[in-house]
Amino acid sequence: MLIYDNALWLLLAALLLDALIGDPDWLWRRLPHPVVGIGRIISILDNSLNRPTMTAGQRKAGGLITLLLLVFGGLGLGSALESISGQIPFGDILVVIVTTVFLAQNSLYRHVAAVRDGLEQSGLEGGRKAVAMIVGRDPNQLDEAGVSRAAIESCSENFSDGVVAPVFWCALFGLPGLLAYKAVNTADSMIGHKNETYREFGWASARFDDLINLPASRLSGLFIALSASLAYGSPRKSLTCIIRDAGKHRSPNAGWPEAAMAGALDIALAGPRVYPGQTVDDPYLNEAGRKEATANDIDRAGMVMIGACVIQGLTIGLLAAVAA
């Protein structure tokens, strides 16, 4: 349900603004980013409801309480902002600005392109330094191909949960849907880990994040496949790779955009990976594809992502025109 008759047009404006400007570094050096504020709230709840002295059941209950507070807090704050925007002059501008803050098209492209630039300008060490900013695996264990694949995988997965998912929930429920989604997604990244500290406390947030990312992951795979030609790839091969390999991924969602990108670039993604203190022996997506990825493949993935963003924007514009 849309709060405003022109909500989709405002969302499209936010997508265009984010694509052109992104997150202005000068602003967030002076002010805390809203996601940082969400993270601080999660940390407070973590310290209060996830103490080592608590039983597993108590920590699981605390995690559920945390999830509910984040969801309803996001819905409430989003509703309040939309109410305020409807009562002030040029309130639509407020909606566009707030929406833009929570989109990641521009920043995702820049972070992934930085890995390409690091490899091209400073060699392996430059690539490792740049990729360490966007992935959790141990960069010292990566060669140039590993750095390149890690950047491409991050581009694919984060296109889903950093771009498509926020747009999807904003299109359905306006700012309340957007803010609630970002709160849950931030919680998953902070406490949704299967380790001794968060196995019980983060369970509810991790499972709910899987659920709310399900539709966006499928859409992101489709958008990537439709953009494969920009990397001199085949949309058909990308779609085939999704159907064949998406389910091989340990995540119920990440496999869709990653398999789509693997097929689009005709390279193998995922597979064995080394994280600090842990080695993951996962199957490859598009196993028959080339494993020696390069900085040029990172550039190709960026072009595919740009095309996928354009397709998403056109979809929102079409829906807005139909709804008008």
mmCIF file of C-alpha atoms in Angstrom:
data_model
loop_
_atom_site.group_PDB
_atom_site.id
_atom_site.type_symbol
_atom_site.label_atom_id
_atom_site.label_comp_id
_atom_site.label_asym_id
_atom_site.label_seq_id
_atom_site.Cartn_x
_atom_site.Cartn_y
_atom_site.Cartn_z
ATOM 1 C CA MET A 1 0.000 0.000 0.000
ATOM 2 C CA LEU A 2 1.411 3.352 -1.039
ATOM 3 C CA ILE A 3 1.130 6.365 1.269
ATOM 4 C CA TYR A 4 1.322 8.871 -1.565
ATOM 5 C CA ASP A 5 -0.219 8.807 -5.019
ATOM 6 C CA ASN A 6 3.163 9.965 -6.416
ATOM 7 C CA ALA A 7 5.282 7.680 -4.214
ATOM 8 C CA LEU A 8 6.757 5.782 -7.140
ATOM 9 C CA TRP A 9 7.772 8.996 -8.895
ATOM 10 C CA LEU A 10 9.517 10.127 -5.708
ATOM 11 C CA LEU A 11 11.272 6.777 -5.513
ATOM 12 C CA LEU A 12 12.416 7.155 -9.123
ATOM 13 C CA ALA A 13 13.709 10.655 -8.316
ATOM 14 C CA ALA A 14 15.640 9.214 -5.376
ATOM 15 C CA LEU A 15 17.186 6.558 -7.607
ATOM 16 C CA LEU A 16 18.310 9.217 -10.069
ATOM 17 C CA LEU A 17 19.696 11.422 -7.271
ATOM 18 C CA ASP A 18 21.602 8.510 -5.753
ATOM 19 C CA ALA A 19 23.010 7.506 -9.143
ATOM 20 C CA LEU A 20 24.252 11.044 -9.783
ATOM 21 C CA ILE A 21 25.451 12.046 -6.312
ATOM 22 C CA GLY A 22 25.487 9.041 -4.002
ATOM 23 C CA ASP A 23 26.609 9.457 -0.405
ATOM 24 C CA PRO A 24 28.427 12.821 -0.141
ATOM 25 C CA ASP A 25 31.581 12.107 1.857
ATOM 26 C CA TRP A 26 31.834 15.704 3.049
ATOM 27 C CA LEU A 27 28.449 15.414 4.751
ATOM 28 C CA TRP A 28 28.961 12.063 6.486
ATOM 29 C CA ARG A 29 32.369 13.194 7.751
ATOM 30 C CA ARG A 30 30.503 15.846 9.730
ATOM 31 C CA LEU A 31 27.302 13.982 10.587
ATOM 32 C CA PRO A 32 26.684 10.347 11.578
ATOM 33 C CA HIS A 33 25.061 8.374 8.776
ATOM 34 C CA PRO A 34 21.576 7.118 9.748
ATOM 35 C CA VAL A 35 22.771 3.520 9.337
ATOM 36 C CA VAL A 36 25.439 4.274 11.963
ATOM 37 C CA GLY A 37 22.636 5.435 14.256
ATOM 38 C CA ILE A 38 20.751 2.182 13.647
ATOM 39 C CA GLY A 39 23.942 0.300 14.448
ATOM 40 C CA ARG A 40 24.321 2.109 17.753
ATOM 41 C CA ILE A 41 20.786 1.167 18.749
ATOM 42 C CA ILE A 42 21.507 -2.456 17.882
ATOM 43 C CA SER A 43 24.701 -2.350 19.952
ATOM 44 C CA ILE A 44 22.781 -1.021 22.967
ATOM 45 C CA LEU A 45 20.200 -3.795 22.639
ATOM 46 C CA ASP A 46 22.981 -6.349 22.164
ATOM 47 C CA ASN A 47 24.742 -5.262 25.356
ATOM 48 C CA SER A 48 21.474 -5.279 27.305
ATOM 49 C CA LEU A 49 19.756 -8.419 26.011
ATOM 50 C CA ASN A 50 22.657 -10.666 25.047
ATOM 51 C CA ARG A 51 24.744 -10.894 28.182
ATOM 52 C CA PRO A 52 26.967 -13.983 28.657
ATOM 53 C CA THR A 53 25.233 -14.809 31.935
ATOM 54 C CA MET A 54 21.895 -15.330 30.187
ATOM 55 C CA THR A 55 20.606 -18.727 29.131
ATOM 56 C CA ALA A 56 20.260 -19.643 25.473
ATOM 57 C CA GLY A 57 16.491 -19.229 25.732
ATOM 58 C CA GLN A 58 16.818 -15.775 27.266
ATOM 59 C CA ARG A 59 19.204 -14.663 24.546
ATOM 60 C CA LYS A 60 16.892 -16.002 21.844
ATOM 61 C CA ALA A 61 13.981 -14.105 23.407
ATOM 62 C CA GLY A 62 16.159 -10.995 23.607
ATOM 63 C CA GLY A 63 16.943 -11.344 19.921
ATOM 64 C CA LEU A 64 13.256 -11.556 19.072
ATOM 65 C CA ILE A 65 12.557 -8.446 21.156
ATOM 66 C CA THR A 66 15.391 -6.673 19.350
ATOM 67 C CA LEU A 67 13.936 -7.591 15.967
ATOM 68 C CA LEU A 68 10.463 -6.384 16.917
ATOM 69 C CA LEU A 69 11.807 -3.089 18.267
ATOM 70 C CA LEU A 70 13.762 -2.492 15.071
ATOM 71 C CA VAL A 71 10.864 -3.349 12.756
ATOM 72 C CA PHE A 72 8.279 -1.280 14.591
ATOM 73 C CA GLY A 73 10.780 1.498 15.218
ATOM 74 C CA GLY A 74 11.523 1.703 11.491
ATOM 75 C CA LEU A 75 7.835 1.622 10.598
ATOM 76 C CA GLY A 76 7.053 4.309 13.166
ATOM 77 C CA LEU A 77 9.879 6.636 12.162
ATOM 78 C CA GLY A 78 9.071 6.230 8.476
ATOM 79 C CA SER A 79 5.406 7.007 9.108
ATOM 80 C CA ALA A 80 6.342 10.090 11.146
ATOM 81 C CA LEU A 81 8.618 11.385 8.377
ATOM 82 C CA GLU A 82 5.914 10.882 5.761
ATOM 83 C CA SER A 83 3.409 12.653 7.994
ATOM 84 C CA ILE A 84 5.781 15.587 8.432
ATOM 85 C CA SER A 85 6.499 15.740 4.708
ATOM 86 C CA GLY A 86 2.778 16.021 4.016
ATOM 87 C CA GLN A 87 2.481 19.073 6.278
ATOM 88 C CA ILE A 88 5.430 21.195 5.186
ATOM 89 C CA PRO A 89 6.190 23.062 1.943
ATOM 90 C CA PHE A 90 8.140 20.994 -0.554
ATOM 91 C CA GLY A 91 7.683 17.943 1.652
ATOM 92 C CA ASP A 92 8.244 15.658 -1.318
ATOM 93 C CA ILE A 93 11.873 16.806 -1.351
ATOM 94 C CA LEU A 94 12.258 15.472 2.190
ATOM 95 C CA VAL A 95 10.947 12.086 1.082
ATOM 96 C CA VAL A 96 13.356 11.985 -1.872
ATOM 97 C CA ILE A 97 16.352 12.940 0.284
ATOM 98 C CA VAL A 98 15.579 10.408 3.001
ATOM 99 C CA THR A 99 15.058 7.673 0.417
ATOM 100 C CA THR A 100 18.318 8.545 -1.330
ATOM 101 C CA VAL A 101 20.273 8.216 1.916
ATOM 102 C CA PHE A 102 19.319 4.538 2.155
ATOM 103 C CA LEU A 103 20.148 3.577 -1.447
ATOM 104 C CA ALA A 104 23.583 2.296 -2.431
ATOM 105 C CA GLN A 105 23.879 2.327 -6.236
ATOM 106 C CA ASN A 106 26.592 4.950 -6.420
ATOM 107 C CA SER A 107 28.544 3.919 -3.327
ATOM 108 C CA LEU A 108 28.482 0.220 -4.271
ATOM 109 C CA TYR A 109 29.849 0.965 -7.727
ATOM 110 C CA ARG A 110 32.594 3.199 -6.294
ATOM 111 C CA HIS A 111 33.674 0.634 -3.696
ATOM 112 C CA VAL A 112 33.838 -2.154 -6.268
ATOM 113 C CA ALA A 113 35.617 0.062 -8.818
ATOM 114 C CA ALA A 114 38.178 0.903 -6.126
ATOM 115 C CA VAL A 115 39.235 -2.750 -6.117
ATOM 116 C CA ARG A 116 39.756 -2.646 -9.876
ATOM 117 C CA ASP A 117 41.757 0.567 -9.538
ATOM 118 C CA GLY A 118 43.790 -0.879 -6.675
ATOM 119 C CA LEU A 119 44.805 -3.871 -8.778
ATOM 120 C CA GLU A 120 45.610 -1.785 -11.835
ATOM 121 C CA GLN A 121 47.515 0.962 -10.020
ATOM 122 C CA SER A 122 49.142 -0.815 -7.048
ATOM 123 C CA GLY A 123 49.076 -4.487 -7.947
ATOM 124 C CA LEU A 124 47.985 -7.273 -5.638
ATOM 125 C CA GLU A 125 48.542 -5.347 -2.403
ATOM 126 C CA GLY A 126 46.434 -2.464 -3.658
ATOM 127 C CA GLY A 127 43.657 -4.854 -4.616
ATOM 128 C CA ARG A 128 43.806 -6.628 -1.262
ATOM 129 C CA LYS A 129 43.595 -3.323 0.617
ATOM 130 C CA ALA A 130 40.562 -2.187 -1.385
ATOM 131 C CA VAL A 131 38.700 -5.502 -1.263
ATOM 132 C CA ALA A 132 39.157 -5.708 2.518
ATOM 133 C CA MET A 133 36.767 -2.741 2.736
ATOM 134 C CA ILE A 134 33.865 -4.663 1.216
ATOM 135 C CA VAL A 135 34.296 -8.368 2.084
ATOM 136 C CA GLY A 136 34.817 -10.340 5.284
ATOM 137 C CA ARG A 137 37.250 -12.936 3.954
ATOM 138 C CA ASP A 138 40.977 -12.820 4.735
ATOM 139 C CA PRO A 139 42.533 -10.622 1.997
ATOM 140 C CA ASN A 140 46.024 -11.968 2.667
ATOM 141 C CA GLN A 141 44.869 -15.372 1.399
ATOM 142 C CA LEU A 142 43.735 -13.950 -1.951
ATOM 143 C CA ASP A 143 45.690 -13.829 -5.186
ATOM 144 C CA GLU A 144 44.678 -11.459 -7.990
ATOM 145 C CA ALA A 145 41.979 -13.845 -9.218
ATOM 146 C CA GLY A 146 40.666 -14.256 -5.675
ATOM 147 C CA VAL A 147 40.560 -10.496 -5.129
ATOM 148 C CA SER A 148 38.703 -10.052 -8.415
ATOM 149 C CA ARG A 149 36.158 -12.785 -7.682
ATOM 150 C CA ALA A 150 35.584 -11.405 -4.162
ATOM 151 C CA ALA A 151 34.853 -7.941 -5.562
ATOM 152 C CA ILE A 152 32.482 -9.340 -8.190
ATOM 153 C CA GLU A 153 30.642 -11.470 -5.621
ATOM 154 C CA SER A 154 30.283 -8.436 -3.331
ATOM 155 C CA CYS A 155 28.973 -6.370 -6.241
ATOM 156 C CA SER A 156 26.349 -9.017 -7.031
ATOM 157 C CA GLU A 157 25.164 -9.743 -3.490
ATOM 158 C CA ASN A 158 25.108 -6.104 -2.387
ATOM 159 C CA PHE A 159 23.234 -5.084 -5.507
ATOM 160 C CA SER A 160 20.431 -7.252 -4.144
ATOM 161 C CA ASP A 161 20.348 -6.177 -0.509
ATOM 162 C CA GLY A 162 21.769 -2.663 -0.917
ATOM 163 C CA VAL A 163 19.838 -1.547 -3.993
ATOM 164 C CA VAL A 164 16.978 -3.791 -5.095
ATOM 165 C CA ALA A 165 15.616 -4.751 -1.667
ATOM 166 C CA PRO A 166 15.357 -1.166 -0.319
ATOM 167 C CA VAL A 167 13.647 -0.114 -3.544
ATOM 168 C CA PHE A 168 11.261 -3.076 -3.402
ATOM 169 C CA TRP A 169 10.075 -2.376 0.151
ATOM 170 C CA CYS A 170 9.942 1.368 -0.443
ATOM 171 C CA ALA A 171 7.820 0.821 -3.545
ATOM 172 C CA LEU A 172 5.384 -1.287 -1.530
ATOM 173 C CA PHE A 173 5.204 0.637 1.752
ATOM 174 C CA GLY A 174 6.985 3.979 1.301
ATOM 175 C CA LEU A 175 9.429 5.258 3.923
ATOM 176 C CA PRO A 176 8.091 2.920 6.656
ATOM 177 C CA GLY A 177 8.945 -0.114 4.523
ATOM 178 C CA LEU A 178 12.338 1.310 3.585
ATOM 179 C CA LEU A 179 13.417 2.159 7.141
ATOM 180 C CA ALA A 180 12.161 -1.101 8.604
ATOM 181 C CA TYR A 181 14.063 -3.035 5.935
ATOM 182 C CA LYS A 182 17.302 -1.143 6.561
ATOM 183 C CA ALA A 183 17.005 -1.689 10.309
ATOM 184 C CA VAL A 184 16.621 -5.453 9.874
ATOM 185 C CA ASN A 185 19.359 -5.686 7.253
ATOM 186 C CA THR A 186 21.762 -3.763 9.499
ATOM 187 C CA ALA A 187 20.910 -6.083 12.387
ATOM 188 C CA ASP A 188 21.642 -9.125 10.238
ATOM 189 C CA SER A 189 25.071 -7.761 9.317
ATOM 190 C CA MET A 190 25.885 -7.062 12.977
ATOM 191 C CA ILE A 191 24.334 -9.906 14.941
ATOM 192 C CA GLY A 192 23.198 -12.478 12.367
ATOM 193 C CA HIS A 193 26.304 -14.626 12.774
ATOM 194 C CA LYS A 194 26.395 -18.345 13.556
ATOM 195 C CA ASN A 195 28.955 -18.115 16.336
ATOM 196 C CA GLU A 196 28.821 -18.595 20.084
ATOM 197 C CA THR A 197 27.973 -14.955 20.755
ATOM 198 C CA TYR A 198 25.114 -14.536 18.285
ATOM 199 C CA ARG A 199 23.797 -18.001 17.421
ATOM 200 C CA GLU A 200 20.724 -17.508 19.647
ATOM 201 C CA PHE A 201 20.524 -13.724 19.900
ATOM 202 C CA GLY A 202 20.869 -13.081 16.179
ATOM 203 C CA TRP A 203 18.734 -15.985 14.989
ATOM 204 C CA ALA A 204 15.471 -14.041 14.602
ATOM 205 C CA SER A 205 17.102 -11.147 12.732
ATOM 206 C CA ALA A 206 19.019 -13.478 10.415
ATOM 207 C CA ARG A 207 15.971 -15.569 9.514
ATOM 208 C CA PHE A 208 13.730 -12.528 9.034
ATOM 209 C CA ASP A 209 16.388 -10.878 6.867
ATOM 210 C CA ASP A 210 16.457 -14.012 4.698
ATOM 211 C CA LEU A 211 12.688 -13.777 4.331
ATOM 212 C CA ILE A 212 12.459 -10.109 3.404
ATOM 213 C CA ASN A 213 15.361 -10.382 0.941
ATOM 214 C CA LEU A 214 13.796 -13.296 -0.910
ATOM 215 C CA PRO A 215 11.818 -11.308 -3.529
ATOM 216 C CA ALA A 216 14.634 -8.804 -4.148
ATOM 217 C CA SER A 217 17.235 -11.525 -4.679
ATOM 218 C CA ARG A 218 15.116 -13.057 -7.438
ATOM 219 C CA LEU A 219 14.535 -9.680 -9.054
ATOM 220 C CA SER A 220 18.215 -8.768 -8.834
ATOM 221 C CA GLY A 221 19.153 -12.000 -10.596
ATOM 222 C CA LEU A 222 16.713 -11.153 -13.387
ATOM 223 C CA PHE A 223 17.976 -7.568 -13.729
ATOM 224 C CA ILE A 224 21.594 -8.787 -13.888
ATOM 225 C CA ALA A 225 20.746 -11.434 -16.487
ATOM 226 C CA LEU A 226 18.967 -8.888 -18.667
ATOM 227 C CA SER A 227 22.086 -6.682 -18.518
ATOM 228 C CA ALA A 228 24.587 -9.433 -19.430
ATOM 229 C CA SER A 229 25.061 -8.090 -22.954
ATOM 230 C CA LEU A 230 26.790 -5.003 -21.546
ATOM 231 C CA ALA A 231 29.650 -7.315 -20.525
ATOM 232 C CA TYR A 232 29.546 -9.107 -23.889
ATOM 233 C CA GLY A 233 27.766 -11.938 -22.131
ATOM 234 C CA SER A 234 24.601 -13.892 -22.756
ATOM 235 C CA PRO A 235 21.341 -13.197 -20.879
ATOM 236 C CA ARG A 236 20.281 -16.743 -21.690
ATOM 237 C CA LYS A 237 23.453 -18.193 -20.180
ATOM 238 C CA SER A 238 23.008 -16.000 -17.109
ATOM 239 C CA LEU A 239 19.424 -17.200 -16.624
ATOM 240 C CA THR A 240 20.504 -20.801 -17.142
ATOM 241 C CA CYS A 241 23.170 -20.393 -14.479
ATOM 242 C CA ILE A 242 20.573 -19.039 -12.044
ATOM 243 C CA ILE A 243 18.292 -22.020 -12.587
ATOM 244 C CA ARG A 244 21.127 -24.532 -12.336
ATOM 245 C CA ASP A 245 23.367 -23.074 -9.613
ATOM 246 C CA ALA A 246 21.556 -20.524 -7.408
ATOM 247 C CA GLY A 247 20.480 -23.246 -4.984
ATOM 248 C CA LYS A 248 24.074 -24.378 -4.467
ATOM 249 C CA HIS A 249 24.892 -21.266 -2.446
ATOM 250 C CA ARG A 250 24.757 -21.511 1.338
ATOM 251 C CA SER A 251 22.576 -18.388 1.404
ATOM 252 C CA PRO A 252 18.951 -18.762 0.247
ATOM 253 C CA ASN A 253 19.270 -15.380 -1.478
ATOM 254 C CA ALA A 254 22.863 -14.533 -2.409
ATOM 255 C CA GLY A 255 23.057 -17.399 -4.882
ATOM 256 C CA TRP A 256 20.588 -15.718 -7.243
ATOM 257 C CA PRO A 257 22.496 -12.513 -8.089
ATOM 258 C CA GLU A 258 25.871 -14.265 -7.825
ATOM 259 C CA ALA A 259 24.861 -17.064 -10.181
ATOM 260 C CA ALA A 260 23.399 -14.481 -12.554
ATOM 261 C CA MET A 261 26.685 -12.540 -12.567
ATOM 262 C CA ALA A 262 28.746 -15.715 -12.928
ATOM 263 C CA GLY A 263 26.755 -16.673 -16.022
ATOM 264 C CA ALA A 264 26.793 -13.125 -17.391
ATOM 265 C CA LEU A 265 30.607 -12.891 -17.169
ATOM 266 C CA ASP A 266 31.190 -16.615 -17.840
ATOM 267 C CA ILE A 267 33.405 -16.938 -14.775
ATOM 268 C CA ALA A 268 33.209 -19.217 -11.724
ATOM 269 C CA LEU A 269 32.194 -17.533 -8.460
ATOM 270 C CA ALA A 270 31.858 -18.633 -4.819
ATOM 271 C CA GLY A 271 33.728 -21.918 -4.274
ATOM 272 C CA PRO A 272 36.308 -22.429 -1.476
ATOM 273 C CA ARG A 273 36.998 -19.264 0.530
ATOM 274 C CA VAL A 274 39.063 -18.369 3.594
ATOM 275 C CA TYR A 275 37.647 -16.132 6.339
ATOM 276 C CA PRO A 276 39.503 -15.213 9.544
ATOM 277 C CA GLY A 277 39.531 -18.434 11.565
ATOM 278 C CA GLN A 278 37.347 -20.334 9.095
ATOM 279 C CA THR A 279 37.647 -22.039 5.714
ATOM 280 C CA VAL A 280 34.483 -22.446 3.646
ATOM 281 C CA ASP A 281 34.457 -25.236 1.075
ATOM 282 C CA ASP A 282 31.439 -24.283 -1.026
ATOM 283 C CA PRO A 283 30.735 -25.440 -4.583
ATOM 284 C CA TYR A 284 31.395 -23.070 -7.458
ATOM 285 C CA LEU A 285 28.623 -21.238 -9.251
ATOM 286 C CA ASN A 286 29.144 -21.744 -12.999
ATOM 287 C CA GLU A 287 31.918 -24.235 -12.270
ATOM 288 C CA ALA A 288 32.826 -24.624 -15.929
ATOM 289 C CA GLY A 289 33.518 -20.901 -16.194
ATOM 290 C CA ARG A 290 36.911 -19.237 -16.051
ATOM 291 C CA LYS A 291 38.358 -19.077 -12.513
ATOM 292 C CA GLU A 292 41.205 -16.688 -13.273
ATOM 293 C CA ALA A 293 39.162 -13.501 -12.942
ATOM 294 C CA THR A 294 40.937 -10.175 -13.513
ATOM 295 C CA ALA A 295 40.504 -6.457 -12.896
ATOM 296 C CA ASN A 296 38.845 -6.274 -16.315
ATOM 297 C CA ASP A 297 36.159 -8.670 -15.070
ATOM 298 C CA ILE A 298 35.492 -6.331 -12.145
ATOM 299 C CA ASP A 299 34.961 -3.560 -14.684
ATOM 300 C CA ARG A 300 32.592 -5.792 -16.663
ATOM 301 C CA ALA A 301 30.632 -6.573 -13.484
ATOM 302 C CA GLY A 302 30.318 -2.847 -12.825
ATOM 303 C CA MET A 303 28.856 -2.326 -16.284
ATOM 304 C CA VAL A 304 26.356 -5.115 -15.707
ATOM 305 C CA MET A 305 25.376 -3.562 -12.384
ATOM 306 C CA ILE A 306 24.843 -0.167 -14.030
ATOM 307 C CA GLY A 307 22.612 -1.799 -16.617
ATOM 308 C CA ALA A 308 20.689 -3.626 -13.899
ATOM 309 C CA CYS A 309 20.160 -0.330 -12.051
ATOM 310 C CA VAL A 310 18.840 1.248 -15.241
ATOM 311 C CA ILE A 311 16.417 -1.642 -15.761
ATOM 312 C CA GLN A 312 15.208 -1.303 -12.177
ATOM 313 C CA GLY A 313 14.707 2.436 -12.654
ATOM 314 C CA LEU A 314 12.774 1.892 -15.868
ATOM 315 C CA THR A 315 10.597 -0.676 -14.065
ATOM 316 C CA ILE A 316 9.771 1.821 -11.332
ATOM 317 C CA GLY A 317 9.036 4.497 -13.939
ATOM 318 C CA LEU A 318 6.709 2.137 -15.834
ATOM 319 C CA LEU A 319 4.883 1.186 -12.647
ATOM 320 C CA ALA A 320 4.522 4.887 -11.751
ATOM 321 C CA ALA A 321 3.074 5.654 -15.168
ATOM 322 C CA VAL A 322 0.629 2.760 -14.951
ATOM 323 C CA ALA A 323 -0.439 3.789 -11.440
ATOM 324 C CA ALA A 324 -0.945 7.452 -12.422
#
